[in-house]
């Protein structure tokens, strides 16, 4: 098995702003694992708050010696090896995990979702995420959201009410909200959430700083809508501490080292009676189809990145009734352009 690494600069359709920063271009790391003429594709796209960069991901991946393994189907062993190479580096580890699953699917002639017992017909609708912007631009992006049946609005700006009023005038689509830790006062946050409940908002993600466990737990206790942890949850071992503090978790492959651990997190979250969302960062169809393979096991999906970038090196996934379509192709089911 041979691993190759390629940084790739993604261009955003619109500048993308969340509470705290804006991006217009974004470098993701694409990998390939080759074995006996088969190629598995993987991706690790850095998220700013995880502390990884294109350089750190590349440096980690350069240490990964897959030549020592003869059988790509030994996924657990290979992932245990990459995990112990260094702590952290979850995004770099995700690139290997995704490529191995794609490769294993191709070798076994079965789709990745089948490896996890996910059924395509259980795919939840995916949200289209709208970054922080002027109310006019937010509405323009909603108008452009063709094919999507849910929108997720990023808040945590100084004009949250202005943005939301424009959204509720613009669309009848179900709305979800992500504050990205941007709310500072628990009572003000709860007042906002109570109003959002009247507007039939489906859930609110990460209202306050991830380290403010009491503040987020207080909001969850009083909130009429589900409160979902995102920045507060990373790997499997972070899950138990969140029981009671949130109603659910947003799993992102790059936070938790990939598909193998994400599937364990879904199982564990169910045992804890927590809802599950599968989310994404700015990434190509490769990372998205890896998340999509697990999405039928989740309550919510936020896998919209291919529609927010202009130079996806892979074909854009198919949307049907606002849901990503899982095809019968072996592996991730990536299509070429
Ligand atoms: Mg989020």
Coordinates of C-alpha atoms and ligand atoms in Angstrom, one line a residue:
X1 CA 0.0 0.0 0.0
X2 CA 1.3 3.4 -0.9
X3 CA 0.0 6.8 0.4
X4 CA 0.2 9.9 -1.7
X5 CA -0.6 13.4 -0.5
X6 CA -1.8 16.5 -2.4
X7 CA -2.8 19.9 -1.0
X8 CA -5.7 21.4 -2.9
X9 CA -6.9 25.0 -2.6
X10 CA -10.7 25.3 -2.6
X11 CA -12.4 28.5 -3.6
X12 CA -15.5 29.6 -1.8
X13 CA -18.6 30.7 -3.8
X14 CA -19.1 33.5 -1.3
X15 CA -16.9 34.7 1.5
X16 CA -17.9 32.4 4.4
X17 CA -18.2 34.0 7.8
X18 CA -18.9 32.4 11.2
X19 CA -18.7 33.8 14.6
X20 CA -15.0 34.9 14.8
X21 CA -13.6 34.7 11.3
X22 CA -14.1 34.7 7.5
X23 CA -12.7 32.5 4.7
X24 CA -12.6 33.0 0.9
X25 CA -10.2 30.2 0.0
X26 CA -9.3 27.1 2.0
X27 CA -6.6 24.5 1.5
X28 CA -7.7 20.9 2.0
X29 CA -5.4 17.8 1.9
X30 CA -6.4 15.1 -0.6
X31 CA -4.8 11.6 -0.3
X32 CA -4.8 8.4 -2.3
X33 CA -3.9 4.9 -1.0
X34 CA -3.0 2.6 -3.8
X35 CA -3.0 -1.2 -3.6
X36 CA -2.8 -3.6 -6.5
X37 CA -4.2 -1.2 -9.0
X38 CA -7.1 0.0 -6.8
X39 CA -7.1 3.6 -5.4
X40 CA -8.8 4.7 -2.3
X41 CA -9.5 8.5 -2.0
X42 CA -9.3 10.3 1.3
X43 CA -9.4 13.9 2.6
X44 CA -8.4 15.8 5.7
X45 CA -9.6 19.4 5.6
X46 CA -8.3 21.5 8.5
X47 CA -10.7 23.3 10.9
X48 CA -9.2 26.4 12.4
X49 CA -10.0 25.7 16.0
X50 CA -8.6 22.2 16.0
X51 CA -5.1 23.8 15.4
X52 CA -4.1 21.7 12.4
X53 CA -2.9 23.3 9.2
X54 CA -2.2 22.0 5.7
X55 CA 1.5 21.9 6.7
X56 CA 0.9 20.0 9.9
X57 CA -1.4 17.5 8.2
X58 CA 1.1 16.9 5.4
X59 CA 4.0 16.5 7.9
X60 CA 1.9 13.9 9.9
X61 CA 1.0 12.0 6.7
X62 CA 4.6 11.9 5.6
X63 CA 5.3 9.8 8.7
X64 CA 2.6 7.2 7.9
X65 CA 4.3 4.1 6.6
X66 CA 1.6 1.9 5.0
X67 CA 4.1 -0.3 3.2
X68 CA 4.3 -2.4 6.4
X69 CA 0.7 -3.5 5.9
X70 CA -0.1 -6.1 3.3
X71 CA -3.9 -6.2 3.7
X72 CA -6.0 -2.9 3.4
X73 CA -8.9 -4.7 5.0
X74 CA -7.0 -4.7 8.4
X75 CA -8.6 -1.2 8.9
X76 CA -8.7 -1.4 12.7
X77 CA -5.0 -2.3 12.9
X78 CA -3.9 0.3 10.4
X79 CA -6.0 3.0 12.1
X80 CA -4.6 2.0 15.6
X81 CA -1.1 2.4 14.1
X82 CA -1.8 5.9 12.7
X83 CA -3.5 7.0 15.9
X84 CA -0.5 6.1 18.1
X85 CA 2.0 8.0 15.8
X86 CA 1.2 11.2 17.6
X87 CA -1.6 12.7 19.8
X88 CA -4.1 15.0 18.2
X89 CA -3.8 15.3 14.4
X90 CA -7.4 14.1 14.0
X91 CA -7.8 15.7 10.6
X92 CA -4.6 14.0 9.2
X93 CA -5.8 10.7 10.6
X94 CA -9.2 11.2 9.0
X95 CA -7.6 11.4 5.5
X96 CA -6.1 7.9 6.0
X97 CA -9.3 6.5 7.5
X98 CA -11.5 7.7 4.6
X99 CA -9.0 6.5 1.9
X100 CA -8.9 3.1 3.6
X101 CA -12.6 2.7 3.7
X102 CA -12.9 3.8 0.0
X103 CA -10.2 1.3 -0.9
X104 CA -11.8 -1.5 1.2
X105 CA -15.1 -0.9 -0.4
X106 CA -13.6 -1.1 -3.9
X107 CA -11.7 -4.3 -3.0
X108 CA -14.8 -5.9 -1.6
X109 CA -17.1 -4.4 -4.3
X110 CA -19.5 -2.9 -1.8
X111 CA -20.5 0.7 -0.9
X112 CA -19.0 2.2 2.3
X113 CA -22.4 2.8 3.8
X114 CA -23.0 -1.0 3.7
X115 CA -19.9 -1.5 6.0
X116 CA -21.7 0.4 8.7
X117 CA -25.2 -1.0 8.2
X118 CA -26.6 2.4 6.9
X119 CA -29.6 2.2 4.6
X120 CA -29.8 4.9 1.8
X121 CA -33.5 5.2 2.3
X122 CA -32.9 6.5 5.9
X123 CA -30.9 9.5 4.7
X124 CA -32.0 12.6 6.5
X125 CA -32.4 15.9 4.6
X126 CA -29.2 17.9 4.6
X127 CA -29.1 21.6 5.6
X128 CA -27.5 24.3 3.5
X129 CA -25.4 26.4 5.8
X130 CA -25.6 30.2 5.4
X131 CA -22.6 32.1 6.9
X132 CA -22.9 35.4 8.8
X133 CA -23.6 38.2 6.3
X134 CA -25.9 41.2 5.8
X135 CA -29.6 40.3 5.9
X136 CA -29.7 41.0 2.1
X137 CA -26.9 38.6 1.3
X138 CA -28.3 35.9 3.6
X139 CA -31.6 36.1 1.7
X140 CA -29.8 36.0 -1.6
X141 CA -28.0 32.8 -0.6
X142 CA -31.3 31.3 0.5
X143 CA -32.8 32.1 -2.9
X144 CA -29.8 30.3 -4.5
X145 CA -30.3 27.3 -2.2
X146 CA -32.0 25.3 -4.9
X147 CA -32.6 21.6 -4.1
X148 CA -32.2 22.1 -0.4
X149 CA -35.1 21.8 2.0
X150 CA -33.5 23.0 5.2
X151 CA -31.2 25.9 5.9
X152 CA -28.8 26.4 8.8
X153 CA -28.1 30.0 9.7
X154 CA -24.9 31.0 11.4
X155 CA -25.4 33.5 14.3
X156 CA -23.2 35.1 16.9
X157 CA -23.0 38.4 15.1
X158 CA -24.1 41.8 16.5
X159 CA -27.2 41.6 14.2
X160 CA -28.6 38.2 14.9
X161 CA -32.2 39.4 15.1
X162 CA -31.9 41.4 11.9
X163 CA -30.6 38.4 10.0
X164 CA -33.2 36.0 11.4
X165 CA -36.2 38.4 10.7
X166 CA -35.0 38.6 7.1
X167 CA -34.7 34.8 6.9
X168 CA -38.2 34.2 8.2
X169 CA -39.6 36.7 5.8
X170 CA -37.7 35.1 2.9
X171 CA -38.3 31.4 3.3
X172 CA -40.8 28.9 4.6
X173 CA -38.1 26.2 4.7
X174 CA -37.3 24.7 8.1
X175 CA -34.5 26.6 9.8
X176 CA -31.7 25.5 12.1
X177 CA -29.3 27.8 13.9
X178 CA -25.6 27.6 14.8
X179 CA -24.2 30.1 17.2
X180 CA -20.7 28.7 17.0
X181 CA -20.1 29.6 20.7
X182 CA -21.0 33.2 19.9
X183 CA -23.5 34.0 22.6
X184 CA -22.1 35.3 25.9
X185 CA -25.1 35.7 28.2
X186 CA -27.1 32.6 29.0
X187 CA -30.4 34.4 29.7
X188 CA -30.1 36.4 26.4
X189 CA -29.3 33.2 24.6
X190 CA -32.4 31.5 26.1
X191 CA -34.6 34.5 25.2
X192 CA -33.3 34.1 21.6
X193 CA -33.9 30.4 21.6
X194 CA -37.5 30.8 23.0
X195 CA -38.2 33.2 20.1
X196 CA -36.6 30.8 17.6
X197 CA -38.9 28.0 19.0
X198 CA -41.9 30.2 18.1
X199 CA -40.4 30.4 14.6
X200 CA -40.3 26.6 14.5
X201 CA -36.5 26.4 14.4
X202 CA -35.5 22.7 14.5
X203 CA -32.4 22.9 16.7
X204 CA -29.7 25.3 18.0
X205 CA -26.0 24.3 17.8
X206 CA -23.3 25.3 20.3
X207 CA -24.9 28.4 21.9
X208 CA -22.1 29.3 24.3
X209 CA -18.3 28.7 24.6
X210 CA -17.5 25.0 24.7
X211 CA -15.7 25.4 28.0
X212 CA -18.8 26.9 29.7
X213 CA -20.3 23.6 30.5
X214 CA -22.7 25.0 33.1
X215 CA -23.9 27.7 30.8
X216 CA -24.7 25.4 28.0
X217 CA -26.2 22.8 30.4
X218 CA -28.5 25.5 31.8
X219 CA -29.6 26.5 28.3
X220 CA -30.3 22.9 27.5
X221 CA -32.3 22.4 30.6
X222 CA -34.6 25.3 29.8
X223 CA -34.6 25.2 26.0
X224 CA -37.8 24.2 24.1
X225 CA -35.6 23.1 21.1
X226 CA -32.8 20.6 21.0
X227 CA -29.4 22.0 21.9
X228 CA -26.6 20.3 19.9
X229 CA -22.9 20.3 20.9
X230 CA -20.4 20.9 18.1
X231 CA -17.2 22.5 19.3
X232 CA -17.7 20.9 22.7
X233 CA -17.5 17.3 21.2
X234 CA -14.5 15.8 19.4
X235 CA -13.6 12.2 19.8
X236 CA -15.4 9.2 21.4
X237 CA -13.8 9.9 24.7
X238 CA -15.4 13.3 25.0
X239 CA -18.9 12.0 24.8
X240 CA -19.8 10.9 28.3
X241 CA -19.0 14.3 29.8
X242 CA -21.7 15.9 27.6
X243 CA -24.6 13.8 28.8
X244 CA -27.1 16.2 30.3
X245 CA -25.3 19.3 29.0
X246 CA -26.6 18.9 25.5
X247 CA -29.5 17.0 23.8
X248 CA -27.2 15.9 20.9
X249 CA -23.9 16.0 19.2
X250 CA -22.5 17.2 15.9
X251 CA -20.0 14.6 14.7
X252 CA -17.5 15.7 12.1
X253 CA -15.1 13.2 10.7
X254 CA -12.1 15.5 10.9
X255 CA -12.7 16.0 14.7
X256 CA -12.9 12.3 15.5
X257 CA -10.3 10.7 13.1
X258 CA -12.8 9.5 10.6
X259 CA -15.5 7.0 9.7
X260 CA -14.5 4.2 12.0
X261 CA -14.6 6.3 15.2
X262 CA -17.6 8.3 14.0
X263 CA -19.6 5.1 13.8
X264 CA -18.6 4.2 17.3
X265 CA -19.7 7.7 18.5
X266 CA -23.1 7.2 16.9
X267 CA -23.6 3.9 18.7
X268 CA -22.5 5.5 22.0
X269 CA -24.6 8.6 21.6
X270 CA -27.7 6.4 21.1
X271 CA -26.9 4.6 24.3
X272 CA -26.7 7.9 26.1
X273 CA -30.1 8.8 24.5
X274 CA -28.6 11.7 22.5
X275 CA -29.5 13.0 19.1
X276 CA -26.8 12.8 16.4
X277 CA -25.9 15.2 13.6
X278 CA -23.2 14.5 11.0
X279 CA -21.6 17.7 9.9
X280 CA -18.7 18.9 7.7
X281 CA -16.2 21.6 7.2
X282 CA -15.1 23.2 3.9
X283 CA -14.2 20.1 1.9
X284 CA -14.6 18.3 -1.4
X285 CA -17.2 15.6 -2.3
X286 CA -14.7 13.1 -0.9
X287 CA -15.0 14.1 2.7
X288 CA -18.8 14.7 2.2
X289 CA -19.5 11.2 0.7
X290 CA -17.6 9.7 3.7
X291 CA -20.0 11.6 6.0
X292 CA -22.9 10.7 3.9
X293 CA -22.1 7.0 4.3
X294 CA -22.9 7.4 8.0
X295 CA -25.7 10.0 7.7
X296 CA -28.6 7.5 7.5
X297 CA -27.6 6.5 11.0
X298 CA -28.1 10.1 12.2
X299 CA -31.0 12.4 12.9
X300 CA -29.6 15.4 11.1
X301 CA -27.2 15.9 8.3
X302 CA -25.2 19.0 7.4
X303 CA -23.2 18.0 4.4
X304 CA -23.4 20.9 2.1
X305 CA -19.8 21.9 1.3
X306 CA -19.8 20.9 -2.4
X307 CA -22.4 23.5 -3.0
X308 CA -20.4 26.2 -1.2
X309 CA -17.2 25.8 -3.3
X310 CA -16.5 26.5 -7.0
X311 CA -13.7 24.1 -7.8
X312 CA -14.6 20.7 -6.4
X313 CA -12.1 18.3 -8.0
X314 CA -14.8 15.5 -7.8
X315 CA -18.3 15.5 -9.2
X316 CA -21.0 17.1 -7.0
X317 CA -23.1 14.6 -5.2
X318 CA -26.7 14.2 -6.3
X319 CA -29.5 15.8 -4.1
X320 CA -33.0 14.3 -4.2
X321 CA -35.7 15.9 -2.1
X322 CA -33.0 17.8 -0.2
X323 CA -31.2 14.5 0.6
X324 CA -27.8 13.3 -0.6
X325 CA -28.2 10.2 -2.8
X326 CA -26.0 7.2 -1.9
X327 CA -25.3 5.2 -5.1
X328 CA -24.5 1.5 -5.5
X329 CA -20.9 2.1 -6.5
X330 CA -18.2 0.4 -4.4
X331 CA -16.4 2.5 -1.9
X332 CA -17.5 6.1 -1.3
X333 CA -19.4 6.3 -4.5
X334 CA -17.4 9.4 -5.7
X335 CA -18.2 10.4 -9.3
X336 CA -15.9 12.2 -11.6
X337 CA -16.8 15.6 -13.1
Ligands
LIG1 MG1 -21.4 24.0 14.1

